Short mmCIF file of C-alpha atoms in Angstrom, two decimals:
data_model
loop_
_atom_site.label_atom_id
_atom_site.label_comp_id
_atom_site.label_asym_id
_atom_site.label_seq_id
_atom_site.Cartn_x
_atom_site.Cartn_y
_atom_site.Cartn_z
CA UNK I 1383 2.40 -20.63 -10.96
CA UNK I 1384 0.62 -17.56 -9.66
CA UNK I 1385 0.53 -17.91 -5.86
CA UNK I 1386 -0.75 -14.38 -5.23
CA UNK I 1387 -4.28 -14.17 -3.81
CA UNK I 1388 -6.79 -12.08 -5.73
CA UNK I 1389 -6.48 -8.40 -4.93
CA UNK I 1390 -3.03 -8.85 -3.47
CA UNK I 1391 -0.45 -6.27 -4.52
CA UNK I 1392 2.28 -7.73 -6.70
CA UNK I 1393 5.85 -6.55 -7.07
CA UNK I 1394 5.98 -7.86 -10.70
CA UNK I 1395 9.56 -6.78 -10.91
CA UNK I 1396 13.01 -6.94 -12.23
CA UNK I 1397 15.65 -6.98 -9.49
CA UNK I 1398 19.35 -7.72 -9.47
CA UNK I 1399 22.51 -7.51 -7.43
CA UNK I 1400 26.12 -7.74 -8.63
CA UNK I 1401 29.31 -8.03 -6.61
CA UNK I 1402 32.45 -6.07 -7.58
CA UNK I 1403 35.86 -5.63 -5.98
CA UNK I 1404 34.94 -2.95 -3.44
CA UNK I 1405 31.25 -3.60 -2.90
CA UNK I 1406 27.91 -4.50 -4.45
CA UNK I 1407 25.58 -2.74 -6.86
CA UNK I 1408 21.90 -3.55 -6.43
CA UNK I 1409 19.10 -2.39 -8.70
CA UNK I 1410 15.38 -2.67 -9.28
CA UNK I 1411 12.57 -1.31 -11.43
CA UNK I 1412 9.77 0.69 -9.75
CA UNK I 1413 6.45 -0.91 -10.69
CA UNK I 1414 3.89 -2.36 -8.22
CA UNK I 1415 0.73 -3.84 -9.73
CA UNK I 1416 -2.71 -4.94 -8.49
CA UNK I 1417 -3.90 -7.08 -11.38
CA UNK I 1418 -3.36 -4.87 -14.41
CA UNK I 1419 -3.47 -1.53 -12.55
CA UNK I 1420 -0.16 0.00 -11.52
CA UNK I 1421 -0.69 0.84 -7.85
CA UNK I 1422 2.69 2.55 -7.48
CA UNK I 1423 4.85 3.56 -10.46
CA UNK I 1424 7.76 4.87 -8.38
CA UNK I 1425 8.21 2.09 -5.80
CA UNK I 1426 11.47 1.68 -3.93
CA UNK I 1427 12.15 -2.05 -3.91
CA UNK I 1428 15.66 -1.69 -2.44
CA UNK I 1429 15.05 -1.98 1.27
CA UNK I 1430 17.49 -1.11 4.02
CA UNK I 1431 17.85 -3.86 6.63
CA UNK I 1432 21.18 -2.68 8.00
CA UNK I 1433 23.77 0.07 7.43
CA UNK I 1434 25.58 -1.95 4.77
CA UNK I 1435 22.99 -4.65 4.00
CA UNK I 1436 20.08 -4.14 1.62
CA UNK I 1437 17.52 -6.50 0.13
CA UNK I 1438 15.75 -6.43 -3.24
CA UNK I 1439 12.09 -7.47 -2.97
CA UNK I 1440 9.98 -9.32 -5.55
CA UNK I 1441 6.67 -11.18 -5.29
CA UNK I 1442 3.89 -10.15 -2.93
CA UNK I 1443 4.41 -6.60 -1.66
CA UNK I 1444 2.78 -7.36 1.71
CA UNK I 1445 4.81 -10.53 2.29
CA UNK I 1446 8.17 -9.00 1.37
CA UNK I 1447 7.56 -5.81 3.36
CA UNK I 1448 6.60 -7.87 6.41
CA UNK I 1449 9.64 -10.17 6.10
CA UNK I 1450 12.04 -7.27 5.54
CA UNK I 1451 10.63 -5.44 8.59
CA UNK I 1452 11.16 -8.55 10.76
CA UNK I 1453 14.76 -9.03 9.56
CA UNK I 1454 15.44 -5.29 10.06
CA UNK I 1455 14.26 -5.70 13.64
CA UNK I 1456 16.39 -8.85 14.18
CA UNK I 1457 19.51 -7.12 12.81
CA UNK I 1458 19.02 -4.15 15.13
CA UNK I 1459 18.88 -6.63 18.04
CA UNK I 1460 21.96 -8.43 16.69
CA UNK I 1461 23.94 -5.18 16.61
CA UNK I 1462 22.96 -4.36 20.20
CA UNK I 1463 23.61 -7.86 21.49
CA UNK I 1464 26.93 -8.53 19.70
CA UNK I 1465 28.19 -4.95 19.64
CA UNK I 1466 29.24 -5.45 16.04
CA UNK I 1467 27.74 -5.16 12.59
CA UNK I 1468 26.14 -8.39 11.37
CA UNK I 1469 27.75 -10.24 8.46
CA UNK I 1470 25.70 -10.37 5.25
CA UNK I 1471 25.57 -14.16 5.59
CA UNK I 1472 23.73 -13.83 8.92
CA UNK I 1473 21.19 -11.44 7.41
CA UNK I 1474 20.71 -13.80 4.48
CA UNK I 1475 20.29 -16.68 6.90
CA UNK I 1476 17.55 -14.79 8.75
CA UNK I 1477 15.71 -14.17 5.48
CA UNK I 1478 16.08 -17.81 4.56
CA UNK I 1479 14.68 -19.09 7.87
CA UNK I 1480 11.53 -17.01 7.50
CA UNK I 1481 11.07 -17.77 3.78
CA UNK I 1482 11.65 -21.51 4.15
CA UNK I 1483 9.66 -22.09 7.34
CA UNK I 1484 6.66 -20.20 5.93
CA UNK I 1485 7.01 -21.30 2.32
CA UNK I 1486 3.32 -22.35 2.15
CA UNK I 1487 2.02 -18.93 3.07
CA UNK I 1488 4.61 -16.63 1.47
CA UNK I 1489 5.14 -15.45 -2.07
CA UNK I 1490 8.53 -13.78 -1.79
CA UNK I 1491 11.66 -13.77 -3.96
CA UNK I 1492 14.43 -11.82 -2.21
CA UNK I 1493 18.02 -10.93 -3.10
CA UNK I 1494 20.17 -9.95 -0.11
CA UNK I 1495 23.36 -8.00 -0.81
CA UNK I 1496 25.84 -5.97 1.17
CA UNK I 1497 29.32 -5.43 2.48
CA UNK I 1498 30.88 -6.65 5.71
CA UNK I 1499 34.39 -6.51 7.15
CA UNK I 1500 35.15 -10.24 7.27
CA UNK I 1501 34.14 -11.28 3.77
CA UNK I 1502 33.80 -7.99 1.85
CA UNK I 1503 31.00 -7.80 -0.69
CA UNK I 1504 28.49 -10.65 -1.14
CA UNK I 1505 25.19 -11.41 -2.90
CA UNK I 1506 22.68 -14.02 -1.78
CA UNK I 1507 19.68 -15.10 -3.86
CA UNK I 1508 16.62 -16.50 -2.00
CA UNK I 1509 14.02 -17.64 -4.55
CA UNK I 1510 10.44 -18.83 -3.84
CA UNK I 1511 11.13 -22.12 -2.04
CA UNK I 1512 13.46 -20.60 0.54
CA UNK I 1513 16.79 -21.93 -0.70
CA UNK I 1514 19.91 -19.86 -0.15
CA UNK I 1515 22.40 -19.35 -2.99
CA UNK I 1516 25.49 -17.20 -2.82
CA UNK I 1517 26.37 -15.93 -6.29
CA UNK I 1518 28.63 -13.24 -7.79
CA UNK I 1519 25.58 -11.81 -9.51
CA UNK I 1520 21.90 -12.59 -9.09
CA UNK I 1521 18.73 -11.59 -10.94
CA UNK I 1522 15.14 -12.08 -9.80
CA UNK I 1523 11.51 -11.22 -10.38
CA UNK I 1524 9.26 -11.79 -13.38
CA UNK I 1525 11.45 -9.63 -15.65
CA UNK I 1526 14.60 -11.60 -14.92
CA UNK I 1527 13.58 -14.46 -17.22
CA UNK I 1528 14.08 -12.19 -20.24
CA UNK I 1529 17.64 -11.23 -19.40
CA UNK I 1530 19.37 -14.45 -18.34
CA UNK I 1531 20.97 -14.68 -21.79
CA UNK I 1532 22.15 -11.07 -21.76
CA UNK I 1533 23.63 -11.46 -18.28
CA UNK I 1534 25.39 -14.74 -19.03
CA UNK I 1535 26.89 -13.25 -22.20
CA UNK I 1536 27.92 -9.91 -20.67
CA UNK I 1537 29.07 -10.52 -17.09
CA UNK I 1538 32.77 -10.58 -16.46
CA UNK I 1539 34.79 -11.01 -13.31
CA UNK I 1540 37.04 -8.19 -12.08
CA UNK I 1541 34.89 -5.18 -13.00
CA UNK I 1542 35.09 -1.93 -11.14
CA UNK I 1543 32.22 0.18 -9.81
CA UNK I 1544 31.30 2.03 -13.00
CA UNK I 1545 31.25 -1.04 -15.23
CA UNK I 1546 29.09 -2.85 -12.72
CA UNK I 1547 26.62 0.06 -12.55
CA UNK I 1548 26.42 0.06 -16.38
CA UNK I 1549 25.79 -3.68 -16.37
CA UNK I 1550 22.95 -3.37 -13.84
CA UNK I 1551 21.42 -0.40 -15.65
CA UNK I 1552 21.46 -2.08 -19.06
CA UNK I 1553 20.13 -5.38 -17.76
CA UNK I 1554 17.23 -3.74 -15.94
CA UNK I 1555 16.39 -1.56 -18.96
CA UNK I 1556 16.18 -4.65 -21.17
CA UNK I 1557 14.02 -6.49 -18.62
CA UNK I 1558 11.70 -3.51 -18.22
CA UNK I 1559 11.32 -3.23 -21.99
CA UNK I 1560 10.06 -6.80 -22.33
CA UNK I 1561 8.22 -7.51 -19.06
CA UNK I 1562 4.79 -5.94 -18.58
CA UNK I 1563 5.04 -6.22 -14.81
CA UNK I 1564 8.29 -4.20 -14.72
CA UNK I 1565 8.73 -0.56 -15.61
CA UNK I 1566 8.91 2.99 -14.36
CA UNK I 1567 12.33 4.16 -13.23
CA UNK I 1568 15.56 2.37 -12.32
CA UNK I 1569 16.70 2.65 -8.73
CA UNK I 1570 20.20 1.49 -7.81
CA UNK I 1571 22.36 1.44 -4.68
CA UNK I 1572 26.14 1.09 -4.53
CA UNK I 1573 27.11 -0.39 -1.16
CA UNK I 1574 30.77 -0.20 -0.13
CA UNK I 1575 32.75 0.06 3.09
CA UNK I 1576 32.44 3.84 2.94
CA UNK I 1577 28.69 4.03 2.58
CA UNK I 1578 25.60 3.61 0.44
CA UNK I 1579 25.15 5.73 -2.67
CA UNK I 1580 21.70 5.91 -4.22
CA UNK I 1581 21.40 6.28 -8.00
CA UNK I 1582 18.29 7.11 -10.01
CA UNK I 1583 17.55 6.78 -13.75
CA UNK I 1584 14.26 8.41 -14.77
CA UNK I 1585 11.94 6.60 -17.20
CA UNK I 1586 12.74 8.86 -20.15
CA UNK I 1587 16.52 8.48 -19.71
CA UNK I 1588 16.62 4.67 -19.81
CA UNK I 1589 19.31 3.12 -22.04
CA UNK I 1590 17.88 2.45 -25.49
CA UNK I 1591 18.43 -0.70 -27.53
CA UNK I 1592 16.80 -1.94 -30.72
CA UNK I 1593 13.61 0.05 -31.15
CA UNK I 1594 12.21 -1.43 -34.33
CA UNK I 1595 12.22 1.87 -36.23
CA UNK I 1596 13.05 0.13 -39.56
CA UNK I 1597 9.72 -1.65 -39.45
CA UNK I 1598 7.64 1.54 -39.69
CA UNK I 1599 9.82 3.80 -41.83
CA UNK I 1600 12.78 3.31 -44.17
CA UNK I 1601 16.32 2.91 -42.83
CA UNK I 1602 17.53 6.03 -41.04
CA UNK I 1603 19.25 8.20 -43.73
CA UNK I 1604 22.16 10.35 -42.74
CA UNK I 1605 21.22 13.93 -43.69
CA UNK I 1606 23.64 15.54 -46.18
CA UNK I 1607 25.04 18.87 -45.02
CA UNK I 1608 23.89 21.62 -47.43
CA UNK I 1609 26.52 24.31 -47.82
CA UNK I 1610 25.05 27.76 -48.39
CA UNK I 1611 24.85 28.85 -52.02
CA UNK I 1612 27.29 31.65 -52.72
CA UNK I 1613 25.60 34.79 -54.03
CA UNK I 1614 27.42 37.76 -55.30
CA UNK H 48 -3.55 -25.53 3.30
CA UNK H 49 -5.19 -28.17 1.09
CA UNK H 50 -4.01 -31.16 3.18
CA UNK H 51 -5.75 -32.29 6.34
CA UNK H 52 -3.31 -32.62 9.20
CA UNK H 53 -3.45 -33.77 12.81
CA UNK H 54 -0.99 -31.07 13.83
CA UNK H 55 -2.21 -27.45 13.71
CA UNK H 56 0.40 -24.95 12.58
CA UNK H 57 0.96 -21.81 14.65
CA UNK H 58 -0.95 -18.66 13.69
CA UNK H 59 -4.56 -18.03 12.77
CA UNK H 60 -6.81 -20.82 11.52
CA UNK H 61 -8.44 -19.78 8.24
CA UNK H 62 -10.36 -23.04 7.71
CA UNK H 63 -13.69 -21.18 7.92
CA UNK H 64 -12.66 -19.23 4.84
CA UNK H 65 -11.98 -22.53 3.03
CA UNK H 66 -15.45 -23.71 4.09
CA UNK H 67 -17.06 -20.46 2.91
CA UNK H 68 -15.38 -20.68 -0.49
CA UNK H 69 -16.56 -24.29 -0.85
CA UNK H 70 -20.16 -23.34 0.02
CA UNK H 71 -20.06 -20.42 -2.39
CA UNK H 72 -18.95 -22.70 -5.22
CA UNK H 73 -21.84 -25.03 -4.38
CA UNK H 74 -24.25 -22.15 -4.88
CA UNK H 75 -24.89 -20.79 -1.38
CA UNK H 76 -25.01 -16.98 -1.71
CA UNK H 77 -22.59 -15.19 0.59
CA UNK H 78 -24.30 -12.53 2.78
CA UNK H 79 -23.57 -9.10 1.34
CA UNK H 80 -21.36 -7.02 3.56
CA UNK H 81 -21.76 -3.28 3.40
CA UNK H 82 -18.99 -2.04 1.15
CA UNK H 83 -17.90 1.52 0.87
CA UNK H 84 -17.40 1.08 -2.94
CA UNK H 85 -15.65 4.40 -2.81
CA UNK H 86 -13.33 6.99 -4.06
CA UNK H 87 -10.77 8.08 -1.46
CA UNK H 88 -7.80 10.31 -2.19
CA UNK H 89 -4.90 12.02 -0.46
CA UNK H 90 -2.63 14.77 -1.68
CA UNK H 91 0.50 16.50 -0.36
CA UNK H 92 0.60 20.28 -0.71
CA UNK H 93 2.80 23.12 0.51
CA UNK H 94 1.55 23.26 4.10
CA UNK H 95 0.55 19.63 4.71
CA UNK H 96 -1.93 16.99 3.56
CA UNK H 97 -5.44 17.12 2.12
CA UNK H 98 -7.59 13.98 2.29
CA UNK H 99 -10.79 13.57 0.27
CA UNK H 100 -13.59 11.01 0.05
CA UNK H 101 -17.03 10.47 -1.44
CA UNK H 102 -19.97 9.57 0.85
CA UNK H 103 -21.72 6.53 -0.65
CA UNK H 104 -21.95 3.19 1.19
CA UNK H 105 -23.33 0.23 -0.81
CA UNK H 106 -24.79 -3.16 0.12
CA UNK H 107 -24.57 -5.10 -3.12
CA UNK H 108 -26.37 -2.89 -5.65
CA UNK H 109 -28.35 -0.90 -3.10
CA UNK H 110 -27.08 2.28 -1.49
CA UNK H 111 -27.09 1.61 2.24
CA UNK H 112 -26.03 5.12 3.28
CA UNK H 113 -26.18 8.17 1.04
CA UNK H 114 -24.03 10.33 3.29
CA UNK H 115 -21.59 8.26 5.33
CA UNK H 116 -18.30 9.53 6.75
CA UNK H 117 -15.24 7.86 5.33
CA UNK H 118 -12.56 10.11 6.82
CA UNK H 119 -11.84 8.59 10.22
CA UNK H 120 -10.17 10.21 13.20
CA UNK H 121 -6.89 8.66 14.31
CA UNK H 122 -5.31 11.50 16.31
CA UNK H 123 -5.56 15.29 16.27
CA UNK H 124 -3.21 15.64 13.31
CA UNK H 125 -3.67 12.25 11.68
CA UNK H 126 -6.71 11.06 9.71
CA UNK H 127 -7.46 7.93 7.69
CA UNK H 128 -9.81 7.43 4.73
CA UNK H 129 -11.24 3.92 4.43
CA UNK H 130 -12.39 1.91 1.40
CA UNK H 131 -13.55 -1.70 1.25
CA UNK H 132 -15.74 -3.39 3.84
CA UNK H 133 -17.29 -0.60 5.93
CA UNK H 134 -17.23 -2.50 9.23
CA UNK H 135 -13.59 -3.43 8.75
CA UNK H 136 -12.45 0.13 8.04
CA UNK H 137 -14.57 1.53 10.89
CA UNK H 138 -13.38 -0.87 13.56
CA UNK H 139 -9.76 -1.10 12.40
CA UNK H 140 -9.30 2.67 12.43
CA UNK H 141 -11.12 3.04 15.76
CA UNK H 142 -8.97 0.34 17.34
CA UNK H 143 -5.70 1.86 16.12
CA UNK H 144 -6.89 5.32 17.17
CA UNK H 145 -7.47 4.04 20.68
CA UNK H 146 -4.07 2.34 20.79
CA UNK H 147 -2.39 5.49 19.50
CA UNK H 148 -3.81 7.55 22.35
CA UNK H 149 -2.38 5.06 24.84
CA UNK H 150 0.91 4.98 22.93
CA UNK H 151 1.17 8.79 23.02
CA UNK H 152 0.60 8.81 26.77
CA UNK H 153 3.13 6.03 27.23
CA UNK H 154 5.88 7.66 25.12
CA UNK H 155 5.05 11.21 26.15
CA UNK H 156 5.45 12.28 22.53
CA UNK H 157 3.13 13.54 19.80
CA UNK H 158 2.01 10.56 17.69
CA UNK H 159 3.71 9.93 14.34
CA UNK H 160 2.12 8.86 11.08
CA UNK H 161 4.67 6.05 10.56
CA UNK H 162 3.60 4.56 13.91
CA UNK H 163 -0.04 4.44 12.79
CA UNK H 164 1.05 2.99 9.45
CA UNK H 165 3.11 0.25 11.11
CA UNK H 166 0.29 -0.68 13.50
CA UNK H 167 -2.21 -0.85 10.64
CA UNK H 168 0.03 -2.86 8.28
CA UNK H 169 1.02 -5.38 10.94
CA UNK H 170 -2.61 -5.87 11.94
CA UNK H 171 -3.81 -6.31 8.34
CA UNK H 172 -0.92 -8.64 7.44
CA UNK H 173 -1.77 -10.82 10.43
CA UNK H 174 -5.27 -11.31 8.99
CA UNK H 175 -3.87 -12.17 5.52
CA UNK H 176 -6.27 -9.94 3.58
CA UNK H 177 -9.46 -11.19 5.26
CA UNK H 178 -9.92 -7.80 6.93
CA UNK H 179 -11.06 -5.91 3.83
CA UNK H 180 -9.72 -2.46 4.66
CA UNK H 181 -7.95 -0.38 2.01
CA UNK H 182 -6.80 2.84 3.63
CA UNK H 183 -5.36 6.24 2.77
CA UNK H 184 -3.50 7.47 5.84
CA UNK H 185 -2.32 11.07 6.09
CA UNK H 186 -1.12 13.44 8.75
CA UNK H 187 1.43 15.92 9.98
CA UNK H 188 3.74 15.11 12.87
CA UNK H 189 7.00 16.36 14.34
CA UNK H 190 8.91 14.99 11.32
CA UNK H 191 6.65 16.67 8.73
CA UNK H 192 3.68 15.72 6.55
CA UNK H 193 3.30 12.09 5.43
CA UNK H 194 0.86 10.26 3.15
CA UNK H 195 0.52 6.47 2.87
CA UNK H 196 -1.70 3.88 1.21
CA UNK H 197 -2.33 0.60 3.00
CA UNK H 198 -3.73 -2.39 1.11
CA UNK H 199 -5.85 -5.12 2.73
CA UNK H 200 -3.00 -7.64 2.60
CA UNK H 201 -0.73 -5.32 4.54
CA UNK H 202 1.48 -3.68 1.91
CA UNK H 203 2.10 0.05 2.11
CA UNK H 204 3.30 2.75 -0.28
CA UNK H 205 4.55 6.21 0.56
CA UNK H 206 3.65 8.74 -2.13
CA UNK H 207 2.85 12.45 -2.61
CA UNK H 208 -0.60 11.71 -4.06
CA UNK H 209 -2.70 8.55 -3.73
CA UNK H 210 -6.15 7.18 -4.55
CA UNK H 211 -7.94 4.01 -3.40
CA UNK H 212 -11.31 2.32 -3.87
CA UNK H 213 -13.40 1.45 -6.92
CA UNK H 214 -13.19 5.06 -8.14
CA UNK H 215 -9.41 5.23 -7.74
CA UNK H 216 -8.65 5.01 -11.46
CA UNK H 217 -10.89 7.99 -12.28
CA UNK H 218 -9.41 10.02 -9.42
CA UNK H 219 -5.83 9.06 -10.28
CA UNK H 220 -6.34 10.29 -13.84
CA UNK H 221 -7.17 13.74 -12.42
CA UNK H 222 -4.15 13.71 -10.11
CA UNK H 223 -1.74 12.52 -12.78
CA UNK H 224 -2.78 15.34 -15.11
CA UNK H 225 -2.76 18.22 -12.62
CA UNK H 226 -0.72 17.49 -9.45
CA UNK H 227 2.39 19.62 -8.95
CA UNK H 228 4.70 19.79 -5.94
CA UNK H 229 4.21 22.65 -3.41
CA UNK H 230 0.67 23.59 -4.41
CA UNK H 231 -1.20 26.29 -2.56
CA UNK H 232 -4.05 25.30 -0.24
CA UNK H 233 -6.85 26.42 -2.54
CA UNK H 234 -5.37 24.75 -5.62
CA UNK H 235 -4.81 21.52 -3.74
CA UNK H 236 -8.35 21.57 -2.33
CA UNK H 237 -9.76 22.15 -5.83
CA UNK H 238 -7.66 19.27 -7.15
CA UNK H 239 -8.82 16.89 -4.42
CA UNK H 240 -12.39 17.97 -5.04
CA UNK H 241 -12.02 17.33 -8.77
CA UNK H 242 -10.46 13.92 -8.17
CA UNK H 243 -13.24 12.75 -5.84
CA UNK H 244 -15.85 14.20 -8.21
CA UNK H 245 -14.32 12.19 -11.06
CA UNK H 246 -14.94 9.09 -8.95
CA UNK H 247 -18.47 10.17 -7.99
CA UNK H 248 -19.58 10.73 -11.58
CA UNK H 249 -17.69 7.94 -13.36
CA UNK H 250 -17.80 5.09 -10.82
CA UNK H 251 -21.05 3.41 -9.84
CA UNK H 252 -19.67 2.45 -6.44
CA UNK H 253 -19.06 6.10 -5.50
CA UNK H 254 -21.50 8.98 -5.27
CA UNK H 255 -23.28 11.70 -3.30
CA UNK H 256 -21.03 14.34 -1.74
CA UNK H 257 -17.35 15.22 -1.36
CA UNK H 258 -15.78 15.27 2.11
CA UNK H 259 -12.38 16.87 2.61
CA UNK H 260 -9.94 17.20 5.47
CA UNK H 261 -7.02 19.65 5.49
CA UNK H 262 -4.20 18.77 7.89
CA UNK H 263 -1.37 21.21 8.56
CA UNK H 264 1.21 21.54 11.29
CA UNK H 265 -0.95 24.03 13.17
CA UNK H 266 -4.50 22.74 12.69
CA UNK H 267 -6.80 20.12 11.20
CA UNK H 268 -9.90 21.30 9.36
CA UNK H 269 -12.67 18.83 8.57
CA UNK H 270 -14.84 19.98 5.65
CA UNK H 271 -17.85 17.66 5.86
CA UNK H 272 -19.90 17.75 2.64
CA UNK H 273 -17.53 20.30 1.12
CA UNK H 274 -19.25 19.91 -2.27
CA UNK H 275 -22.81 18.61 -2.69
CA UNK H 276 -23.27 18.02 -6.43
CA UNK H 277 -26.11 15.51 -6.04
CA UNK H 278 -28.81 17.34 -4.07
CA UNK H 279 -32.30 16.00 -4.71
CA UNK H 280 -34.53 18.40 -6.65
CA UNK H 281 -37.58 19.75 -4.79
CA UNK H 282 -40.61 17.45 -5.29
CA UNK H 283 -43.27 18.99 -7.51
CA UNK H 284 -46.27 18.10 -5.33
CA UNK H 285 -47.06 17.24 -1.65
CA UNK H 286 -47.62 13.50 -1.40
CA UNK H 287 -48.81 13.30 2.25
CA UNK H 288 -52.35 12.09 3.07
CA UNK H 289 -54.80 14.48 4.72
CA UNK H 290 -55.86 13.59 8.30
CA UNK H 291 -59.17 11.70 8.15
CA UNK H 292 -58.47 10.00 4.81
CA UNK H 293 -58.79 6.61 6.57
CA UNK H 294 -62.01 6.01 8.54
CA UNK H 295 -61.57 5.31 12.33
CA UNK H 296 -64.16 2.76 13.45
CA UNK H 297 -63.31 1.47 17.01
CA UNK H 298 -60.77 2.03 19.84
CA UNK H 299 -59.35 -0.47 22.43
CA UNK H 300 -56.65 0.60 24.94
CA UNK H 301 -54.80 -2.11 26.94
CA UNK H 302 -52.31 -1.49 29.75
CA UNK H 303 -48.94 -3.17 29.16
CA UNK H 304 -48.51 -3.79 32.91
CA UNK H 305 -51.17 -6.35 33.98
CA UNK H 306 -50.22 -6.93 37.63
CA UNK H 307 -47.40 -5.41 39.72
CA UNK H 308 -46.34 -6.66 43.23
CA UNK H 309 -43.36 -4.97 44.91
CA UNK H 310 -41.30 -7.13 47.35
CA UNK H 311 -38.37 -5.60 49.23
CA UNK H 312 -35.15 -7.66 49.01
CA UNK H 313 -32.81 -7.69 52.04
CA UNK H 314 -33.90 -7.29 55.71
CA UNK H 315 -32.12 -3.97 56.20
CA UNK H 316 -33.49 -2.56 53.04
CA UNK H 317 -31.08 -0.74 50.67
CA UNK H 318 -28.49 0.45 53.16
CA UNK H 319 -24.94 -0.90 52.69
CA UNK H 320 -23.79 -3.45 55.29
CA UNK H 321 -20.87 -2.13 57.30
CA UNK H 322 -19.48 -4.36 60.05
#
């Protein structure tokens, strides 16, 4: 069901967020399309809404930017009013209120993820209708449909930071390889108590999987080392 | 939006748009708004931003203005190129420019490009894409040079080089092949010129001349009609008629004022009453 109006900019997208012991790793591709033209091939879909709370945006670029700006504003007010950092659940609740109450007019699939002192790391998935789902890992966007199987088969509880980053990177690379609306570079953020670390994987350094080389040429032969002929 | 309801939801009422779409499907032709068709570009270089635009404004298939100005003034160091519906870009940029002047006086600070961007995107989002303004916003402020695109629905992108309008694909091809970071002023100007020219010659919605605007921390230079690659050739003959070609047979002059009576209003005449 394509709810985008004609001419509206679309965050085709593959986004995901995964919880690990000390924090969360969030990731996204970097493609924004208007119809079949790529309006921005280096988009940053990981949006800061608070020091330790980020959201991944998919769907209409205008809708998700507007919603994220509103929640960013609300969270700044929360911090001033309460004198404390907001829990991720509150931020997710704010997103949900806007997405659910305006479900007719919005086309926005958002994943909220972050770290707070009370609960630690958490990931909340808010798909199109405005429901709120807390999950250990969440994927979203048009590219996510291609990687549900890979994620179900690969994810394991109890991973550390590096394994989680590998998982996110591989999943997004697979989604970007199959989904026309996803592509470009991989942007990731690792959010922990100590801070937010931004990671970047350029388009030519994406993890490679099956490339179908056997179809065009013969199987890849291992070259035999030629030792130099001895001449006296 | 498809269901009739007794209760009106908060926000703007777009039911006229629903009516217009219905009428259009029934065969009523929509009045043609003047569109700027357009190729507009922006490019970051060593010292700041260069904006470029073509100068053709179309009304359907006819060219309404052969030399219109698409680079609009926002503040001294911030300019905005506009593509889409000409009236929308003109009035939106003028309105935000006015608000920015008041904002600068209120804050006591030099205006920032992100402020203009936020005002524009929030305004356009409010109108849900019905204000057909696709903008390239660029400028230099206290935090440095910035370049943004703003789409009619209210989404924005921050990039080092951007193109918008019907000629954007032709212009983007030029940028993608030749843009490098930290270009010199002359190289960047040549690149912008080439990009807009690509739009002028390969897109039917763009044409005529190239306008450019160079914005740096110290000054803003507007180069109106920087390149004129479409000058009309001199006509081969004089096509005016000689005086006396048409015979003049009779003359009748009538005064527009037939009868004029002047009556003074007020007993004391025009002096102000002071009591």
